[in-house]
Coordinates of C-alpha atoms and ligand atoms in Angstrom, one line a residue:
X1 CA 67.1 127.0 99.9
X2 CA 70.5 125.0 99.8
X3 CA 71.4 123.6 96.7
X4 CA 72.5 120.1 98.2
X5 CA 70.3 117.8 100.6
X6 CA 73.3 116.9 102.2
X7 CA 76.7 118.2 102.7
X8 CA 78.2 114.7 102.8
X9 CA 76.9 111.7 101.7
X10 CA 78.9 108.4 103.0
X11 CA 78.1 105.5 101.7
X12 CA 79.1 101.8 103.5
X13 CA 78.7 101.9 107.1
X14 CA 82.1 100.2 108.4
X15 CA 85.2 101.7 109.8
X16 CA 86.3 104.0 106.8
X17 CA 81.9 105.8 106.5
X18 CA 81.3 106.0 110.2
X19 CA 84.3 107.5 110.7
X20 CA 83.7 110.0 107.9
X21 CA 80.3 110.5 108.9
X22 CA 80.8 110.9 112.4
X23 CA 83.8 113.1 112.0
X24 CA 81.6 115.2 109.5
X25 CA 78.8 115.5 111.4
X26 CA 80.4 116.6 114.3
X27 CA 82.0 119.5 112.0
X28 CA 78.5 121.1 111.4
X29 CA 78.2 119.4 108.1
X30 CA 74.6 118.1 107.5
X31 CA 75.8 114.3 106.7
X32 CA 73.5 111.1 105.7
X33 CA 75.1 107.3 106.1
X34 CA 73.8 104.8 103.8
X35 CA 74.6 101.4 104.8
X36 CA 73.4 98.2 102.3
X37 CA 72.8 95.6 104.7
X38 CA 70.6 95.6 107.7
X39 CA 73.3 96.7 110.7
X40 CA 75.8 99.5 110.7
X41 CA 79.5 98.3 111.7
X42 CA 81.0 96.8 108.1
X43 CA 83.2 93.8 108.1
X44 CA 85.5 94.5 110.3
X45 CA 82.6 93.8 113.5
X46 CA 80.9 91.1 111.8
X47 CA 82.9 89.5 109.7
X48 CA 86.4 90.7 110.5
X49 CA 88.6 91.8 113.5
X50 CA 86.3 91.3 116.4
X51 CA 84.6 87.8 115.4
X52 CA 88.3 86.9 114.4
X53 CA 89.7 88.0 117.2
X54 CA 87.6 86.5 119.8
X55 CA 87.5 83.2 117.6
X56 CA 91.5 83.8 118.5
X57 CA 91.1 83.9 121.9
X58 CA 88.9 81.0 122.2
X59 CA 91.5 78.8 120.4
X60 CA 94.1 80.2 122.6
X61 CA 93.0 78.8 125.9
X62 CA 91.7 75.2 124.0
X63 CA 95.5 75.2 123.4
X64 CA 96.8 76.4 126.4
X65 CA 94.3 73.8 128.6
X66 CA 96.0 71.0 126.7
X67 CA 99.4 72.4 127.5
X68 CA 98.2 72.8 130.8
X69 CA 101.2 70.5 132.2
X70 CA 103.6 73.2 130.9
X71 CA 102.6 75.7 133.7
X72 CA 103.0 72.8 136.6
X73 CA 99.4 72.1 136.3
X74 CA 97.7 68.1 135.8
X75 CA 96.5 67.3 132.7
X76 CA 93.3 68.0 131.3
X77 CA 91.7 65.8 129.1
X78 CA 89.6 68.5 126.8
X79 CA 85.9 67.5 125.1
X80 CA 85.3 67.9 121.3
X81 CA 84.7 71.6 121.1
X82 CA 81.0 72.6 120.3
X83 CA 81.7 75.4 117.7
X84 CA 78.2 76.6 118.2
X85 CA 79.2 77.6 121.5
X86 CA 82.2 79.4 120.1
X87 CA 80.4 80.9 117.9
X88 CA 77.7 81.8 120.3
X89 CA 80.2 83.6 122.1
X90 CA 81.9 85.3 119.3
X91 CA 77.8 86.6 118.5
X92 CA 77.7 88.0 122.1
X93 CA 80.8 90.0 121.8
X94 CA 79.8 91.3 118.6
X95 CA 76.4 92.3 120.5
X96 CA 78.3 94.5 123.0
X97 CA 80.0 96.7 120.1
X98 CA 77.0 97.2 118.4
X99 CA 74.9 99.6 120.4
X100 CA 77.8 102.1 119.1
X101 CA 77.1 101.6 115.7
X102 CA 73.3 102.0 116.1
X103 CA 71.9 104.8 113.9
X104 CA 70.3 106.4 116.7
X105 CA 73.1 106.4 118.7
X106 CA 75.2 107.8 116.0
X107 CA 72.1 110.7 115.4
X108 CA 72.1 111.7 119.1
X109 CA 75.7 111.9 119.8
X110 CA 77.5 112.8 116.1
X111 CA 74.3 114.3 114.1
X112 CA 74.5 111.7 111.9
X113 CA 71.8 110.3 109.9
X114 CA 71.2 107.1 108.5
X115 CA 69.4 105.2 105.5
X116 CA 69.6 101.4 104.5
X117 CA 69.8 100.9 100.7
X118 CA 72.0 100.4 97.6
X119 CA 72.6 103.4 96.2
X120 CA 73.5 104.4 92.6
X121 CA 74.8 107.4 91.5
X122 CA 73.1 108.9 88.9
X123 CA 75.4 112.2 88.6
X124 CA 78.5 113.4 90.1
X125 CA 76.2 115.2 93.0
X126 CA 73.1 112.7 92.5
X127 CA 72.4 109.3 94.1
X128 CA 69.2 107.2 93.7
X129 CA 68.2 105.4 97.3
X130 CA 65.3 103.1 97.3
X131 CA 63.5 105.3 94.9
X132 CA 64.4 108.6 95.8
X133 CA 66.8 110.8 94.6
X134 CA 69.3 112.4 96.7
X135 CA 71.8 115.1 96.3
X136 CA 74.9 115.7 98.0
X137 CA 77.7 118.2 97.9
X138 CA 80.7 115.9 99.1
X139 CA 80.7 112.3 98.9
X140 CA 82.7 110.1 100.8
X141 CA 82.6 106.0 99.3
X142 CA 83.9 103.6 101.9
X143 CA 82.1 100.3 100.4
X144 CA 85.2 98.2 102.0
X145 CA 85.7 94.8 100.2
X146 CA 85.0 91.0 99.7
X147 CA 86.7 88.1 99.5
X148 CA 87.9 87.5 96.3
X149 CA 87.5 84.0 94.9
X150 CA 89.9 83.3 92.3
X151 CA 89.3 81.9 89.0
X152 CA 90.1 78.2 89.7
X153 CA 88.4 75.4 87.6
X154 CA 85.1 73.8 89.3
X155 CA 85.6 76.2 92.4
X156 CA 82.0 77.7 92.1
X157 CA 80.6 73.9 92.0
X158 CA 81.7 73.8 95.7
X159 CA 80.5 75.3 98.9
X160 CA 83.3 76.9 99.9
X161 CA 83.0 79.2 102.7
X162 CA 84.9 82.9 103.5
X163 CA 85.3 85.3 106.2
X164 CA 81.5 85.8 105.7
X165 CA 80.3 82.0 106.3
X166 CA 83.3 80.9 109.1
X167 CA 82.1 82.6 112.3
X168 CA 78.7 81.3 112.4
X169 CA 79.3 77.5 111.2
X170 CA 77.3 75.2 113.2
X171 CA 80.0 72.4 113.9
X172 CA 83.5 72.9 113.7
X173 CA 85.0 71.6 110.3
X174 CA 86.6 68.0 110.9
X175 CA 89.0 69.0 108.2
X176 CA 89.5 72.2 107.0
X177 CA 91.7 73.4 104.2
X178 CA 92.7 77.0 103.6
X179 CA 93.8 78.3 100.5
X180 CA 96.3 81.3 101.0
X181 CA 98.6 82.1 104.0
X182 CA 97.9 85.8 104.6
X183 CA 96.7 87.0 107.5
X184 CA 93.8 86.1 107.7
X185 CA 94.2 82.9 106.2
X186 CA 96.8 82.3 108.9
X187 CA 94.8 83.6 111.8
X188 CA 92.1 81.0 110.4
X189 CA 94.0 78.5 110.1
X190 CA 95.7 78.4 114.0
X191 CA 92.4 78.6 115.8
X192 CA 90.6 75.7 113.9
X193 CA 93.6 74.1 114.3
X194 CA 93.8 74.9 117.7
X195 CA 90.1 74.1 117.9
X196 CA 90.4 70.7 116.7
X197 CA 89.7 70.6 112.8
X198 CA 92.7 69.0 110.9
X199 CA 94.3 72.1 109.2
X200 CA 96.1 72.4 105.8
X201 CA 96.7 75.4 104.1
X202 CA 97.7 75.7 100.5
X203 CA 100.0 78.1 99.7
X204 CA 101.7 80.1 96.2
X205 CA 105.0 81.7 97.9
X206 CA 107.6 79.6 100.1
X207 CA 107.0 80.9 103.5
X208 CA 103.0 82.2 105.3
X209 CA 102.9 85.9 105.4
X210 CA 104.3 86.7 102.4
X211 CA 104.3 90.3 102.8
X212 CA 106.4 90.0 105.8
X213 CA 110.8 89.7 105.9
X214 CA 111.4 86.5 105.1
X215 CA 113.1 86.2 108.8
X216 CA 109.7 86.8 110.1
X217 CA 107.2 84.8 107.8
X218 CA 109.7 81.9 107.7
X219 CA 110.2 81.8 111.7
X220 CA 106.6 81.9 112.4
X221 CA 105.9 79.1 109.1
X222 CA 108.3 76.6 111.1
X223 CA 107.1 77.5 114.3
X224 CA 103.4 76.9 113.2
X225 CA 104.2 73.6 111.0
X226 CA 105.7 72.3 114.7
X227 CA 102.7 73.2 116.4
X228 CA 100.9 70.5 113.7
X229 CA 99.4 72.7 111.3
X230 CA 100.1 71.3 107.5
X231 CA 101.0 74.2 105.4
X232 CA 101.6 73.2 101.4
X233 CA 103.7 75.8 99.9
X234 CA 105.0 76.5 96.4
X235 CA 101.8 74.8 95.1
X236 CA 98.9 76.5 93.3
X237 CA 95.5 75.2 93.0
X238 CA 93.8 74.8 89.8
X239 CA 90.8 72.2 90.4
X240 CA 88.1 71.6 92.9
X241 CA 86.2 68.8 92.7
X242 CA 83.4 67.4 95.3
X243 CA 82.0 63.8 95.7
X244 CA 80.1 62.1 98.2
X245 CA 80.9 65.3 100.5
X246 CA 84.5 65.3 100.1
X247 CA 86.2 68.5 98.6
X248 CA 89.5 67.2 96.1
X249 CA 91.7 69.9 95.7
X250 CA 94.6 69.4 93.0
X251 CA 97.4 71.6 93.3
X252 CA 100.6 71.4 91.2
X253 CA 103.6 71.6 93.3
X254 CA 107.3 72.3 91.7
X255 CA 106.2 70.1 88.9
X256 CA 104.0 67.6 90.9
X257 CA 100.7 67.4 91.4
X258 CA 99.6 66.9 94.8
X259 CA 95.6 66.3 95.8
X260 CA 94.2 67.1 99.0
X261 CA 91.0 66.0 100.4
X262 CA 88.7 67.7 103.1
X263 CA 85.6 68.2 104.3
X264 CA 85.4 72.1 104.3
X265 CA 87.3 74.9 102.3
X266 CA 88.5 78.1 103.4
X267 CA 89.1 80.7 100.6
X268 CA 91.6 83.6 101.9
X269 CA 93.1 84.3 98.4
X270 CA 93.0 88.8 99.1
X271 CA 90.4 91.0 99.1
X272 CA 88.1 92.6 95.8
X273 CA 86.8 96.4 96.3
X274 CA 83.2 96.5 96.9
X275 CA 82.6 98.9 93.4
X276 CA 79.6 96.7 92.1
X277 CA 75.8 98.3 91.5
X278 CA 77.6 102.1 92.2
X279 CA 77.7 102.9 88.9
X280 CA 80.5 105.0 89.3
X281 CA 80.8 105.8 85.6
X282 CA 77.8 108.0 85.8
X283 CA 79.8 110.2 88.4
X284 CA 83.0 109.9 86.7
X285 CA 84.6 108.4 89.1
X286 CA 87.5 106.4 87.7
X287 CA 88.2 102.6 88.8
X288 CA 89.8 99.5 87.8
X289 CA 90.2 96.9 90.7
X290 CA 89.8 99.8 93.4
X291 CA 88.7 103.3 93.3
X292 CA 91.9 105.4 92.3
X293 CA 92.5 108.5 94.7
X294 CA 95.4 110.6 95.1
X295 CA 97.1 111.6 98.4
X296 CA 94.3 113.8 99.8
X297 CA 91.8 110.7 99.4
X298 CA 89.9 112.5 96.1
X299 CA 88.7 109.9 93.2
X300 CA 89.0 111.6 89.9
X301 CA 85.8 113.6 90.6
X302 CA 87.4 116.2 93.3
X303 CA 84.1 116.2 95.9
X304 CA 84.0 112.4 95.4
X305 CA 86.3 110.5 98.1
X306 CA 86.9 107.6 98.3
X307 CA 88.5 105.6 101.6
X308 CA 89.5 102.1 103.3
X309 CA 89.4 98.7 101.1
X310 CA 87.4 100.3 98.2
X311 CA 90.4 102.8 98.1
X312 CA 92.9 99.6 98.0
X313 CA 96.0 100.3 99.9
X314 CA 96.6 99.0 103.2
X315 CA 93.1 97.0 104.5
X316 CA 93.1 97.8 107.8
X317 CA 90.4 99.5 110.0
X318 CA 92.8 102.1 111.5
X319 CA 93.9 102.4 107.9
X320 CA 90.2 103.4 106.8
X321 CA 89.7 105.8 109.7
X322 CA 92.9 107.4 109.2
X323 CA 92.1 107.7 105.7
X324 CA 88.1 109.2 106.7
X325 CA 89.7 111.4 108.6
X326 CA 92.3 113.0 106.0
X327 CA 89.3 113.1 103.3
X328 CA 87.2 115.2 105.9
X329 CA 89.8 117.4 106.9
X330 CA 89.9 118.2 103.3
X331 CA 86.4 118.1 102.1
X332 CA 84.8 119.6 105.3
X333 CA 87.4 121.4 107.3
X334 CA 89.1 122.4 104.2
X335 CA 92.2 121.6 105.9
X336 CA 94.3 120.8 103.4
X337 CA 95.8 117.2 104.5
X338 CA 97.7 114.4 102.8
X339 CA 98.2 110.5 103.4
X340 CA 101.4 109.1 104.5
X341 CA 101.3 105.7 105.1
X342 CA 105.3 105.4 106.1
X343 CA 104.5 104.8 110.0
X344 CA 101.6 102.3 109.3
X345 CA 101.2 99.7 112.0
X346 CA 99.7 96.6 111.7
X347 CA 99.4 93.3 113.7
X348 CA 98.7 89.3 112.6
X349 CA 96.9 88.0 115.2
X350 CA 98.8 84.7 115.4
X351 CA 100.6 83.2 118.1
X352 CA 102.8 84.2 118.6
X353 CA 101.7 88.2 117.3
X354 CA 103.7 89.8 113.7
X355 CA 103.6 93.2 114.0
X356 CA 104.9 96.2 112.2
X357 CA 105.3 99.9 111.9
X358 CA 107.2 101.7 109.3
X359 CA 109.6 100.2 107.2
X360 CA 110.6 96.6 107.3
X361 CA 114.1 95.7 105.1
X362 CA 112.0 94.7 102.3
X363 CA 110.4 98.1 101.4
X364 CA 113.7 99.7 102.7
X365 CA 115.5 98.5 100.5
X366 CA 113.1 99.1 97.6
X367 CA 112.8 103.0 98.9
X368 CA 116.7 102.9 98.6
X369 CA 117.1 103.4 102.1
X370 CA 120.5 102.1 103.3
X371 CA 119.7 100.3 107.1
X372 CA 121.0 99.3 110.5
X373 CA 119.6 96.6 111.9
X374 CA 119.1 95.3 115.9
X375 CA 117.7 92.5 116.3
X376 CA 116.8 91.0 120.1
X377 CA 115.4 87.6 121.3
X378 CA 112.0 87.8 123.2
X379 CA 113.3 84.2 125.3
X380 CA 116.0 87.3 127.3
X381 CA 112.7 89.0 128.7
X382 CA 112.2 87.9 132.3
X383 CA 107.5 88.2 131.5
X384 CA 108.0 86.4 129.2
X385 CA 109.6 83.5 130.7
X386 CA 107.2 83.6 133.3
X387 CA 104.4 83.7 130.8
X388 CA 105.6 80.9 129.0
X389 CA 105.9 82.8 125.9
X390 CA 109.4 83.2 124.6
X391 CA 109.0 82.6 121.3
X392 CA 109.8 85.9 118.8
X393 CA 111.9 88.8 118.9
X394 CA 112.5 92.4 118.2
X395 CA 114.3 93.7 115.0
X396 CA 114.6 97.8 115.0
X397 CA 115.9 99.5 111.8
X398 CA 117.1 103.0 111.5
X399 CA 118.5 105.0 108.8
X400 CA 122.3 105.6 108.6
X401 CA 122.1 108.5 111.1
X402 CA 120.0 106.3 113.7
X403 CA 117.1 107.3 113.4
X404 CA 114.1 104.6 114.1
X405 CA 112.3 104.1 110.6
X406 CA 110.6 100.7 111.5
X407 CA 110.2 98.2 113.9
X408 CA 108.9 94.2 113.7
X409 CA 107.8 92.3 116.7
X410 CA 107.1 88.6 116.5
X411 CA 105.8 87.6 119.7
X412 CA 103.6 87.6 122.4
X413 CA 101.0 90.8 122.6
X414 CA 103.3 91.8 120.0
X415 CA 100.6 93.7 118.6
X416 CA 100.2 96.0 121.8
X417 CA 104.2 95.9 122.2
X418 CA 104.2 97.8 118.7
X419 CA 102.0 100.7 120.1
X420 CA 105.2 102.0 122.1
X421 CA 107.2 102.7 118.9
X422 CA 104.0 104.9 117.4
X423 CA 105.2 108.3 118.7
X424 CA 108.8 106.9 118.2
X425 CA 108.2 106.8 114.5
X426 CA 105.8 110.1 114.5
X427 CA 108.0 112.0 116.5
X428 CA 111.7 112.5 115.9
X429 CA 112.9 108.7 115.7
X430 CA 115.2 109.1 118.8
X431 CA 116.0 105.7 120.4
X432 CA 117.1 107.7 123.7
X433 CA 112.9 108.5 123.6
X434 CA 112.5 104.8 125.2
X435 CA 116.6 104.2 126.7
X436 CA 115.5 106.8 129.4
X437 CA 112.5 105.9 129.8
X438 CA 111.7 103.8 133.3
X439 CA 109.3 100.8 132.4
X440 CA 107.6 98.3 134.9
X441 CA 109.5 95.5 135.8
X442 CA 108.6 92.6 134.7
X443 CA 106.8 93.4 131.4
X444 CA 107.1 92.2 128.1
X445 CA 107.5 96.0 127.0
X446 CA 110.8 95.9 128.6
X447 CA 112.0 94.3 125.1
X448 CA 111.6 97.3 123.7
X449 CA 113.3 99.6 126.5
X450 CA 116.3 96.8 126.3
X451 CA 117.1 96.2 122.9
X452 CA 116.9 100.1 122.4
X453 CA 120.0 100.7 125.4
X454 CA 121.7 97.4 124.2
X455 CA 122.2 98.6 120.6
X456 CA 123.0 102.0 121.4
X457 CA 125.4 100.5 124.2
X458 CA 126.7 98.1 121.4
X459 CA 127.8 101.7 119.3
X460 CA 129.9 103.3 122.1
X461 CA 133.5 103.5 120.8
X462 CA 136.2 101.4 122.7
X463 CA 138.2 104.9 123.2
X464 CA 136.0 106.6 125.5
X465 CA 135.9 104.1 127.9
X466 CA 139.6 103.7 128.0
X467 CA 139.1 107.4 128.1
X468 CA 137.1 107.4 131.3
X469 CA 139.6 104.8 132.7
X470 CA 142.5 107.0 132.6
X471 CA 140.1 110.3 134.0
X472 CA 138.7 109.2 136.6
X473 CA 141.4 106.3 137.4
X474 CA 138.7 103.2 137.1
X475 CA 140.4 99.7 137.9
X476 CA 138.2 98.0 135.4
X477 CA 138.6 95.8 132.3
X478 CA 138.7 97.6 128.8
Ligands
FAD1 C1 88.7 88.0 108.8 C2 89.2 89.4 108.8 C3 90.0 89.8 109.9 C4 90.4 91.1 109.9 N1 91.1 91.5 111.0 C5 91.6 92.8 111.1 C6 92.3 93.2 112.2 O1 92.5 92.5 113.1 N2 92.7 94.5 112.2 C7 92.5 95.4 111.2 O2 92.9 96.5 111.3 N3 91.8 95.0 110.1 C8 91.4 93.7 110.0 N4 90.6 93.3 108.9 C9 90.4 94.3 107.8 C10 89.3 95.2 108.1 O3 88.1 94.5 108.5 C11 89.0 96.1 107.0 O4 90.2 96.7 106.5 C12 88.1 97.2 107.3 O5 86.8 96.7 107.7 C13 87.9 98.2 106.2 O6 86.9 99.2 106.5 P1 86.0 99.8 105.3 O7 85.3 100.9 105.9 O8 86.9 100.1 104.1 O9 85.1 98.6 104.9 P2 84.0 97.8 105.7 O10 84.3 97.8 107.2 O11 83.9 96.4 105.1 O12 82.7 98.6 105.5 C14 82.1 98.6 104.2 C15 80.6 98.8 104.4 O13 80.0 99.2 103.2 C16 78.8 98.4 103.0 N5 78.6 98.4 101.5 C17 79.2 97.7 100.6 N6 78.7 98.0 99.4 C18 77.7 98.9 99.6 C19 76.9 99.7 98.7 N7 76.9 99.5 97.4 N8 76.1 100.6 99.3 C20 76.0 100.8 100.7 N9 76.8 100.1 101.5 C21 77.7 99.2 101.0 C22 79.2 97.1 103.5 O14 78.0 96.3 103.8 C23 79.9 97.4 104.8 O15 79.1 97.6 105.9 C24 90.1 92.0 108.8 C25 89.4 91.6 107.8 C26 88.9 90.3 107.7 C27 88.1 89.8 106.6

């Protein structure tokens, strides 16, 4: 009789445990998925990248219809958006995805299977779920992570809402305010705007995005603020009041205090690990804010993983597969595997697009990494123009001996645009990889063909072209 019930044991059904499980289970590894609420598919389907994304979308085209003189077309005189109907849609799209995530479809094609349930763990190999004891050999904890609500006086007297509550509201907001320009914040923020609420956001640093170059969050801050959107910055709340419906927020601002009122609250102000009713001390599993693992994805019991937001670290979806996959290629596979997170890339859905892979001057200066730096306007692509869409540009930075080590794209589809430099980065870094590469005319992608020959045009000495004057007796200009 084996000495486990299971092999692996994953437990949170979003990006980070399906991928684990799946992965697992397809690596003859008898695996179980234990999901606490009642669908598979974790935050980033129902309360993350896809509602947000399609909420995106939806805002896009309410913008672009009242633009609509700007592509030659008459002017359209929009309704007050129903947000139900938004919503509605955002709901459907969410409906396609989910017939992947279904337990029997993830039984049939990855021998996975699945149990709804909190679990706790009552030893390092021993979890209690709904009653029952259950025994694993590996673990794998991918709980993800919530929104954290920070500690601000009367802010639990009010109804704010989160990434949780926004997607299925049943009227759009008439005013909206949104503490916290990160990403999501920001992404937020744009579409209701876009949408029709009246938008402020309240922010700690000077610029939104604050983990972007400052070239980048502050070019994408004004270009936001002239779109309409109200952005506060250097202020940090510290009361929320509500009367008669209205939510006061007080904020001090370099030495002033400044109130704003609204009708609904966003709070965007980071993410808290999901650790809460695991009782990981009965494991051993050490924690403070996040799970702590070392470079093979191990918590500080060695069969115990743990991946994605629980894990902290970069809070992306790709991030948590990536990381599933390096903790199964060492738990299962045996595969000895380790994280390197220096050719991450990662998108802001606004508009126009912040994307990244690698280093950005920021971390490579604080990695000591001496840089060169190309930077190339989106408004000389000829799609672009044509799309309307010129806003943003192209910054490439290599190392001293020209190698690529990162890449930022502020722009339109910037987030696909970035895809181009992945095997750039992964591979040897060559910037010849894309210069002799032929790419559709027009595309936006050409940006990155273009500033690629024009920098390495830009470094070919003045002597060899007087050079090839005099060898091959050109009447040209030098
Ligand atoms: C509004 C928003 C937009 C985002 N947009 C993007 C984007 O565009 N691109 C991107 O890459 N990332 C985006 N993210 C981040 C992304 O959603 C997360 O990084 C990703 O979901 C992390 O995956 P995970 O597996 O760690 O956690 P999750 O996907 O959250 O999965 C965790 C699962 O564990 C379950 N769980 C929690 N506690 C327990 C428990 N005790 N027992 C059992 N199950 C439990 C949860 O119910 C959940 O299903 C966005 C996030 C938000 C909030």
């Amino acid at each position: 009789m084996a000495k486990y019930d299971y092999d692996l044991i994953a437990i949170g059904g979003g990006a980070g445990g399906l991928t684990a499980s799946t992965f697992a289970g397809q690596s003859a590894a008898k695996t179980l998925l234990i999901e606490k609420e009642k669908k598979l598919g974790g935050d980033c389907l129902h309360y993350g990248c896809v509602p947000s994304k399609s909420l995106i979308k939806s805002a896009y085209i309410a913008n672009a219809i009242r633009h609509s003189e700007k592509y030659g077309l008459p002017k359209v005189a929009m309704e007050a958006v129903d947000y139900s109907k938004v919503g509605k849609r955002i709901k459907d799209i969410i409906g396609v995805i989910q017939p992947h995530d279904e337990p029997e479809y993830i039984q049939d094609k990855y021998n996975v299977e699945t149990q709804f349930g909190s679990p706790k763990f009552i030893d390092d190999h021993t979890i209690e779920l709904n009653g029952k004891n259950i025994t694993a050999r590996y673990f794998v904890i991918a709980t993800g992570s919530s929104a954290f609500i920070p500690p601000i006086e009367g802010i639990k007297e009010v109804d704010y809402i989160t990434n949780v509550e926004i997607f299925s509201l049943e009227k759009l907001p008439e005013s909206l305010v949104v503490i916290g320009a990160g990403p999501i914040g920001m992404e937020m923020a744009q579409s209701f705007y876009r949408l029709g609420s009246k938008v402020t956001v309240v922010e700690t640093t000077d610029c939104i995005l604050p983990r972007e170059d400052k070239d980048i969050s502050c070019y994408v801050h004004e270009l936001l603020e002239k779109e309409g959107l109200e952005i506060v910055v250097n202020a940090r709340v510290n009361k929320i009041e509500k009367n008669a419906g209205i939510i006061k927020i007080t904020a001090e601002q370099e030495g002033e205090t400044k109130v704003i009122e609204t009708k609904s609250l966003l709070v965007s102000t980071g993410r808290k690990a999901n650790i809460e009713g695991l009782d990981l001390e009965k494991a051993g599993v050490k924690f403070d804010r996040t799970i702590k693992v070392n470079n093979k994805m191990q918590t500080t019991k060695k069969h115990i993983y743990a991946v994605g937001d629980v894990a902290g670290g970069y809070q992306f979806t790709h991030v948590a597969s990536y990381e599933a996959v390096v903790a199964i290629y060492n738990a299962i596979l045996k595969i000895p595997k380790k994280t390197d997170y220096t050719k991450t890339p990662w998108c802001t859905y606004i508009d126009p697009e912040v994307a990244s892979i690698g280093y950005n001057e920021q971390r490579a200066k604080e990695a000591g990494i001496d840089i060169i730096k190309h930077v190339e306007k989106l408004a000389h692509n000829d799609r672009a123009l044509a799309e309307g869409e010129t806003n943003g540009f192209i910054k490439i930075l290599m190392d001293k001996k020209g190698k690529v080590i990162g890449v930022q794209i502020v722009g339109f589809h910037a987030g696909d645009l970035i895809a181009e430099w992945i095997p750039v980065l992964n591979g040897n870094g060559k910037l010849s990889l894309l210069t002799e590469a032929i790419h559709p005319y027009p595309t936006l992608s050409e940006i990155n063909k273009n500033a690629s020959v024009n920098y390495l045009v830009s470094t070919i000495p003045a002597w060899t072209k007087k050079l090839t004057k005099i060898l091959f007796g050109y009447q040209g200009v030098v």
